[in-house]
Coordinates of C-alpha atoms in Angstrom, one line a residue:
X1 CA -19.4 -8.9 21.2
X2 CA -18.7 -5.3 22.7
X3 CA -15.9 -2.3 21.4
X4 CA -14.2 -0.1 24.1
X5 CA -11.9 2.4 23.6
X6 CA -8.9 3.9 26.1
X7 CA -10.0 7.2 25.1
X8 CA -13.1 8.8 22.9
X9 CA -11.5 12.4 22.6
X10 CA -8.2 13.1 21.4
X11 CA -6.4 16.1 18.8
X12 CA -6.4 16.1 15.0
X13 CA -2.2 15.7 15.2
X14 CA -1.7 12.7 13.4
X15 CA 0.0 11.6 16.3
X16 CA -2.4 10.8 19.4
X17 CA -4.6 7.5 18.8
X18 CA -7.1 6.1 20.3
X19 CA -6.8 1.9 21.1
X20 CA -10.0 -0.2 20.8
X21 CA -10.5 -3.5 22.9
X22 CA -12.8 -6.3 20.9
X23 CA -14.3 -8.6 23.4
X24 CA -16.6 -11.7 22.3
X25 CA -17.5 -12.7 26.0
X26 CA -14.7 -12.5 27.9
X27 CA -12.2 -13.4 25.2
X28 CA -10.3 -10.7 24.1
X29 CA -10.1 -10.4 20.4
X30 CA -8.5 -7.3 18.9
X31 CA -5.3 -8.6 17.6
X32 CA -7.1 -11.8 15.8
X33 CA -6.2 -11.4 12.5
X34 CA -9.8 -12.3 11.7
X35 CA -10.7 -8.7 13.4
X36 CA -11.2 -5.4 12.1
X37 CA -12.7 -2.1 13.0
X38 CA -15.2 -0.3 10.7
X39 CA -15.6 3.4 10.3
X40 CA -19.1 4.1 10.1
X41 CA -19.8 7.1 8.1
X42 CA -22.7 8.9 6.7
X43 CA -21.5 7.9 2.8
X44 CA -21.0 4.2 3.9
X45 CA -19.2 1.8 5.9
X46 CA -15.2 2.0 5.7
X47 CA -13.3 -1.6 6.2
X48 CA -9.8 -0.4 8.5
X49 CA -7.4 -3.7 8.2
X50 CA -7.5 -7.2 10.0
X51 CA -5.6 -6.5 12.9
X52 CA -5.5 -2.5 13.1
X53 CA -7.1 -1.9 16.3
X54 CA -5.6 2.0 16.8
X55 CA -7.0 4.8 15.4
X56 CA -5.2 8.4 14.6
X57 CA -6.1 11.6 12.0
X58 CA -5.0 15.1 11.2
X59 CA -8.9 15.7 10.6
X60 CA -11.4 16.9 13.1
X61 CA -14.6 15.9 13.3
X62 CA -16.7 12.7 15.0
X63 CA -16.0 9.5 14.2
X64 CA -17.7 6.1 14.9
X65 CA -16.7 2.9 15.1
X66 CA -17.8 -0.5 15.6
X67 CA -16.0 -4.4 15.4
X68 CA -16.0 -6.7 13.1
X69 CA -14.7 -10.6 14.0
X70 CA -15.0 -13.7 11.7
X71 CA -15.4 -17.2 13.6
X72 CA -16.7 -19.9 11.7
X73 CA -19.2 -17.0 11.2
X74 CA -18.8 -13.3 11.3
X75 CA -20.0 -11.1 14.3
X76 CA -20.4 -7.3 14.2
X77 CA -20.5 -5.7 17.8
X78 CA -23.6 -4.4 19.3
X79 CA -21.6 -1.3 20.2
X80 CA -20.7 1.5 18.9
X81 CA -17.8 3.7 19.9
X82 CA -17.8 7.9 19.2
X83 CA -14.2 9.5 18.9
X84 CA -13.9 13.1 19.4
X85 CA -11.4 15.0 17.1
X86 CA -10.9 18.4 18.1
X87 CA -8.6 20.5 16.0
X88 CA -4.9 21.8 16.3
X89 CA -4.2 25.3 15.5
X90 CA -0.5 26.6 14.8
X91 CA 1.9 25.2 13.0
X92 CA 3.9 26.0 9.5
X93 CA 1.3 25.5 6.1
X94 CA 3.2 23.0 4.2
X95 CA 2.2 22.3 0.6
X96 CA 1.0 19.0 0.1
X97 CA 2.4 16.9 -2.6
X98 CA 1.2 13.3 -3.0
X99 CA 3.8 10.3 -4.2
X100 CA 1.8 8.6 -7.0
X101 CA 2.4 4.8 -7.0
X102 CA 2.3 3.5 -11.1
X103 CA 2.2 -0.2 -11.5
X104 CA 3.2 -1.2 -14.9
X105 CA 5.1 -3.3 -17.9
X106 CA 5.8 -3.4 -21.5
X107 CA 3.5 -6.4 -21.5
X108 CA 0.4 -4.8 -20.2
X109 CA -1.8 -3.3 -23.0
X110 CA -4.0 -0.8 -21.1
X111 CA -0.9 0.4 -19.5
X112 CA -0.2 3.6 -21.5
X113 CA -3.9 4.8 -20.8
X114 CA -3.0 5.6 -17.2
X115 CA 0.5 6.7 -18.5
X116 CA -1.8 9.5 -20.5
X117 CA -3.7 10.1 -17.3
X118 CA -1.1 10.7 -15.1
X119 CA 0.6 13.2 -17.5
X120 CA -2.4 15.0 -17.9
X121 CA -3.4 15.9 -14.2
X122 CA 0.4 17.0 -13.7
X123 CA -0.3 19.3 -16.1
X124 CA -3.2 20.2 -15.1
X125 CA -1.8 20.4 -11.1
X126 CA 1.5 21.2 -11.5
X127 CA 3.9 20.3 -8.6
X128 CA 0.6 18.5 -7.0
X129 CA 1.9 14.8 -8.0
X130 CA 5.3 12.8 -7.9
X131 CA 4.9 9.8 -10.0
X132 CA 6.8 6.9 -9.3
X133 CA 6.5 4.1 -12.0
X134 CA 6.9 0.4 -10.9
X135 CA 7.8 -2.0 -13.5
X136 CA 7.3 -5.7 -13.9
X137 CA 7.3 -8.7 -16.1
X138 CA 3.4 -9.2 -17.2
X139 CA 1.8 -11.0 -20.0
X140 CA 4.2 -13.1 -20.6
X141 CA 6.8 -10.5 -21.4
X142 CA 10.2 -9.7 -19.7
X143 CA 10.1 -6.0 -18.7
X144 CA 13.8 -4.7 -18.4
X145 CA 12.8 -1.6 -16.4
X146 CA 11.5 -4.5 -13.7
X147 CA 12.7 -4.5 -9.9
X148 CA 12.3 -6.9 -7.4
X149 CA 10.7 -3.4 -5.3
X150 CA 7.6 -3.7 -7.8
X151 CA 6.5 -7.8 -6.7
X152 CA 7.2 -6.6 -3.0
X153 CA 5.3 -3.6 -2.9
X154 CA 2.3 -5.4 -4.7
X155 CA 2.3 -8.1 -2.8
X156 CA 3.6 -7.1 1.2
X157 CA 2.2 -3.4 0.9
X158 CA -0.5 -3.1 -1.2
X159 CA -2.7 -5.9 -1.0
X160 CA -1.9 -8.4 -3.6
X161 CA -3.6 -6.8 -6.8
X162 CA -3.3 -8.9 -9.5
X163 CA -4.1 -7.0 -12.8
X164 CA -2.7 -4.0 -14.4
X165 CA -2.2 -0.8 -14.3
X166 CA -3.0 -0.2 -10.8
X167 CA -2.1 3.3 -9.3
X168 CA -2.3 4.2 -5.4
X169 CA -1.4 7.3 -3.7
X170 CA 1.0 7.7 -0.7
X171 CA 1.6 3.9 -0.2
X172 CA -2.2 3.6 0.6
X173 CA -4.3 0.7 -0.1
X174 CA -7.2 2.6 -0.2
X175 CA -11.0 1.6 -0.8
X176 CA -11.1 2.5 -4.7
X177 CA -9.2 0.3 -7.6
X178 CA -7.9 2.8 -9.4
X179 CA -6.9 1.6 -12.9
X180 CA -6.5 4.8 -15.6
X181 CA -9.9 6.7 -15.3
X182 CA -8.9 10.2 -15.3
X183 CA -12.1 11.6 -13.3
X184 CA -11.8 8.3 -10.5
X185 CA -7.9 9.4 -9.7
X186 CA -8.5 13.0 -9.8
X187 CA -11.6 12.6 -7.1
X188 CA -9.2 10.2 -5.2
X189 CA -6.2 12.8 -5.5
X190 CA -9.0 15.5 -3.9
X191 CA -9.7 12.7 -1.2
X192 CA -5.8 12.3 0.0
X193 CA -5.8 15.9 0.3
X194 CA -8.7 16.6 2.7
X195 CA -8.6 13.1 4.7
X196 CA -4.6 12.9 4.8
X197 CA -3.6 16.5 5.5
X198 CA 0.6 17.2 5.3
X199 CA 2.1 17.7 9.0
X200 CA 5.3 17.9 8.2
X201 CA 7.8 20.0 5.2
X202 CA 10.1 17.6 3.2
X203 CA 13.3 19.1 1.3
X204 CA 16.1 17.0 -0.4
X205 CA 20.0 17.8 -1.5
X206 CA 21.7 15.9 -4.0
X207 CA 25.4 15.8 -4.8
X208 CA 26.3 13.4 -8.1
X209 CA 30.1 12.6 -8.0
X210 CA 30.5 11.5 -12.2
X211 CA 33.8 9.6 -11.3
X212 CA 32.5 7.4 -9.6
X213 CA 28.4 7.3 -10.3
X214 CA 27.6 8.1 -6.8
X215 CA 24.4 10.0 -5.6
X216 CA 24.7 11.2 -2.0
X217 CA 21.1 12.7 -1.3
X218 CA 19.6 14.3 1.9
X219 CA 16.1 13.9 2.9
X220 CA 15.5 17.3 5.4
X221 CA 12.5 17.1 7.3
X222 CA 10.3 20.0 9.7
X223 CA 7.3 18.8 11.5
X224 CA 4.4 20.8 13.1
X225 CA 4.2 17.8 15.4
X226 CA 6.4 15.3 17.4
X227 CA 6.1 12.0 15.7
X228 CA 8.2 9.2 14.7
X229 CA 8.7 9.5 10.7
X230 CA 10.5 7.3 8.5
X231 CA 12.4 8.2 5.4
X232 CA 12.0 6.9 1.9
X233 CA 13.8 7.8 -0.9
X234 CA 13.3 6.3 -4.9
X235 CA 15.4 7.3 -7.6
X236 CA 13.8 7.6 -11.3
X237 CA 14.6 8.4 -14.3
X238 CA 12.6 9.7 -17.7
X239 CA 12.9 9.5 -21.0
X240 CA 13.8 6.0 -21.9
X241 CA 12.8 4.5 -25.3
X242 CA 11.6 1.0 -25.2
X243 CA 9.2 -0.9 -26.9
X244 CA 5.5 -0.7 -25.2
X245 CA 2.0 -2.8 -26.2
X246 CA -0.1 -1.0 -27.1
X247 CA 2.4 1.8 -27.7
X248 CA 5.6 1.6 -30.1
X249 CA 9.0 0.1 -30.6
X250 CA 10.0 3.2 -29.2
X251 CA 7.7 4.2 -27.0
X252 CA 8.9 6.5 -24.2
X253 CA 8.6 5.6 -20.4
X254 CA 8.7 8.0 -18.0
X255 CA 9.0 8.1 -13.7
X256 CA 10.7 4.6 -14.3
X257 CA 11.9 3.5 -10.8
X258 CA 15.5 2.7 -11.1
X259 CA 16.1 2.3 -7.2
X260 CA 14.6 2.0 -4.1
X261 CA 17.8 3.6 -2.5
X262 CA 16.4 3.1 1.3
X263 CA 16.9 -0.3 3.3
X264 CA 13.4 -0.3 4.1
X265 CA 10.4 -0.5 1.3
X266 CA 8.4 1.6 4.2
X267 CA 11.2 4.0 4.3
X268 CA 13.9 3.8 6.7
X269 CA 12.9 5.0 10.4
X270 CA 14.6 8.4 12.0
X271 CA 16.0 7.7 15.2
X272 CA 13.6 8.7 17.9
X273 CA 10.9 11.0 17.9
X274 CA 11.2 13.5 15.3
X275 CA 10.5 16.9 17.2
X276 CA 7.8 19.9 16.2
X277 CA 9.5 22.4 14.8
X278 CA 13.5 21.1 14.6
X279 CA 14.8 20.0 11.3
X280 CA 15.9 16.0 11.1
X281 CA 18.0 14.8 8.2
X282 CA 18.6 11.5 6.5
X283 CA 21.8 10.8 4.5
X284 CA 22.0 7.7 1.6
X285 CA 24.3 7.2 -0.9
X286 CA 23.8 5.0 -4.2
X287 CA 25.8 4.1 -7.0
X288 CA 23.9 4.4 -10.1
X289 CA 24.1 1.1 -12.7
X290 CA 26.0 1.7 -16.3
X291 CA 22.7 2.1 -18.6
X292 CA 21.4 5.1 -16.2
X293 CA 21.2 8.4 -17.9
X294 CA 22.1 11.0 -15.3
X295 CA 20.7 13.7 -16.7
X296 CA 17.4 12.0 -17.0
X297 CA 16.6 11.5 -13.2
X298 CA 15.2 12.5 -10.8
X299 CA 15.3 11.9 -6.5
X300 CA 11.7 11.7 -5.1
X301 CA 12.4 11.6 -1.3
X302 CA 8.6 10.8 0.7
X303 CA 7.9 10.8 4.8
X304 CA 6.1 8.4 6.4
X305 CA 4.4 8.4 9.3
X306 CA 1.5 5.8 10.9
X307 CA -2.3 6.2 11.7
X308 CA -2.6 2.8 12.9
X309 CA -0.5 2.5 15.5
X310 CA 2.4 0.8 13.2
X311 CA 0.6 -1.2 11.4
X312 CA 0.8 0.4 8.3
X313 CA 3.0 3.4 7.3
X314 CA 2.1 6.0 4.6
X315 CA 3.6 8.9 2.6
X316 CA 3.0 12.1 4.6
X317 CA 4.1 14.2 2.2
X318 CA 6.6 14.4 -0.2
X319 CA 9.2 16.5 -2.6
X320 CA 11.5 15.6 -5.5
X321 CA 14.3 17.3 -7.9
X322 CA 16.5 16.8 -10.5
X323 CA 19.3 14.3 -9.9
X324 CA 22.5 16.3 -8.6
X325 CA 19.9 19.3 -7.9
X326 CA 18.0 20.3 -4.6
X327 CA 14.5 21.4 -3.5
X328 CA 13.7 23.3 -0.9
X329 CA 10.7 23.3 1.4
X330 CA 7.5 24.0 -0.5
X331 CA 4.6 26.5 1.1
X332 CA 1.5 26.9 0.5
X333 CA 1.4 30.5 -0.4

């Protein structure tokens, strides 16, 4: 079995990707869903998805791969492929702000231990971390706060975890199971931040009309690179008292997603290529449900983008404000 790339040098944009080719014989195997392409790296082997056979990254360096294919028995190339990232100067400095993915329920008793987490590194990193918390029915408990988004994301998006709490960051499956050790997410946090770098600004506008409980919100989005982005917007609201194991009667439950307002759970797609350097915008309006407190919530608006070719899509970066409030661009300084 032998890997072959269309290309073993290409820029650190995020953008340009590299396609491997996984032949056992002369049978072509690289979209078998039995297939996928390991990173080989000095710290250990890293598993890309069945099926992923494109590579991109905003990091430059040298990267090997070789092919992995299960038949009745599995088969690792005798190959190996080196990739040649070369870096990109130019381009706006973006701060990067991560969307962090809380799974969670009233049922679950080690729940508020990453609850506690969470609040201490924003405190810790302020501004470094939006928090979107995903409830579900668990332990034989109804959770009120539940939405059918939770069950998809878990199961389409995230790789079918079954226990709780589970936290990921920027819609990323990633290697490590995260559960509520405060050290483990912090490393991982530092991890998005060097592998994933931001290439793009994200800024949101919200106008709340009270007569009729409708949020019109703007996701605005600059890009140091042409790329095709998608748009993902979650409202979510704090504050609410609700009984909790392991907690109280009225414990309170913050980041609660009350909406995935986009028609997509990956984000709905702008049209075309998104160009360096030209603002795009996305418009969505929602009509918030009776038992919302408006002046509890908050609009987290995230944009995705692909390193896979389209296989998978991932938060970029990300911004959020008050419900009926804006937020502009964020720099680094």
């Amino acid at each position: 079995m032998r890997i072959t790339a269309d290309k073993t040098a290409i820029q650190a944009d995020g953008v340009e990707k590299v396609t491997f080719t996984v032949k056992l014989g002369t049978k072509d195997v690289s979209e078998e869903s039995t297939m996928n392409l390991i990173l080989v790296k000095e710290s250990g082997e890293e598993n890309l998805d069945y099926g992923v056979r494109a590579f991109s990254t905003s990091v430059p360096g040298t990267y090997v791969f070789k092919a992995r294919y299960y038949e009745g028995k599995a088969m690792v190339s005798e190959n190996e492929v080196t990739v040649q990232v070369a870096p990109v100067s130019g381009g706006t400095s973006y701060y990067h702000k991560l969307l962090g993915m809380q799974f969670t329920s009233v049922g679950c008793q080690a729940c508020p231990a990453l609850s506690t987490t969470l609040k201490a590194i924003q405190t810790e990193q302020p501004g470094r971390l939006a928090v979107a918390s995903f409830h579900m029915d668990f332990g034989g408990m109804t959770d009120p706060m539940s939405t059918a988004a939770t069950n998809n994301y878990r199961t389409n998006i995230l790789g079918n975890f079954s226990g709780l709490p589970r936290f990921f960051y920027n819609l990323r499956k990633g290697t490590k199971e995260m559960i509520s050790i405060k050290s483990q997410i912090e490393e991982e946090l530092q991890k998005e931040l060097s592998n994933y770098p931001a290439s793009c600004g994200v800024a949101v506008e919200s106008v709340y009309n009270a007569s009729d409980r409708t949020v019109k919100i703007t996701g605005k989005l600059t890009s140091n690179v042409t790329n095709t982005y998608r748009c993902l917007i979650y409202l979510v609201e704090d504050g609410i008292k609700y009984f909790q194991t392991n907690g109280a009667n009225d414990y309170t439950h913050n980041n609660v997603v009350r909406a995935v307002v986009s028609t997509s759970l990956n984000g709905d797609r702008f049209n075309g290529e998104v160009n360096a350097g030209v603002e795009s915008t996305m418009q969505r309006s929602y009509q918030l449900e009776p038992g919302w407190n408006v002046d509890n919530m908050r609009v987290i608006v995230s944009m995705l983008t692909t390193l896979d070719g389209g296989k998978t899509y991932t938060c970029n970066n990300v911004n959020e404000c008050k419900l009926g409030e804006s937020a502009d661009y964020l720099y680094n300084e």
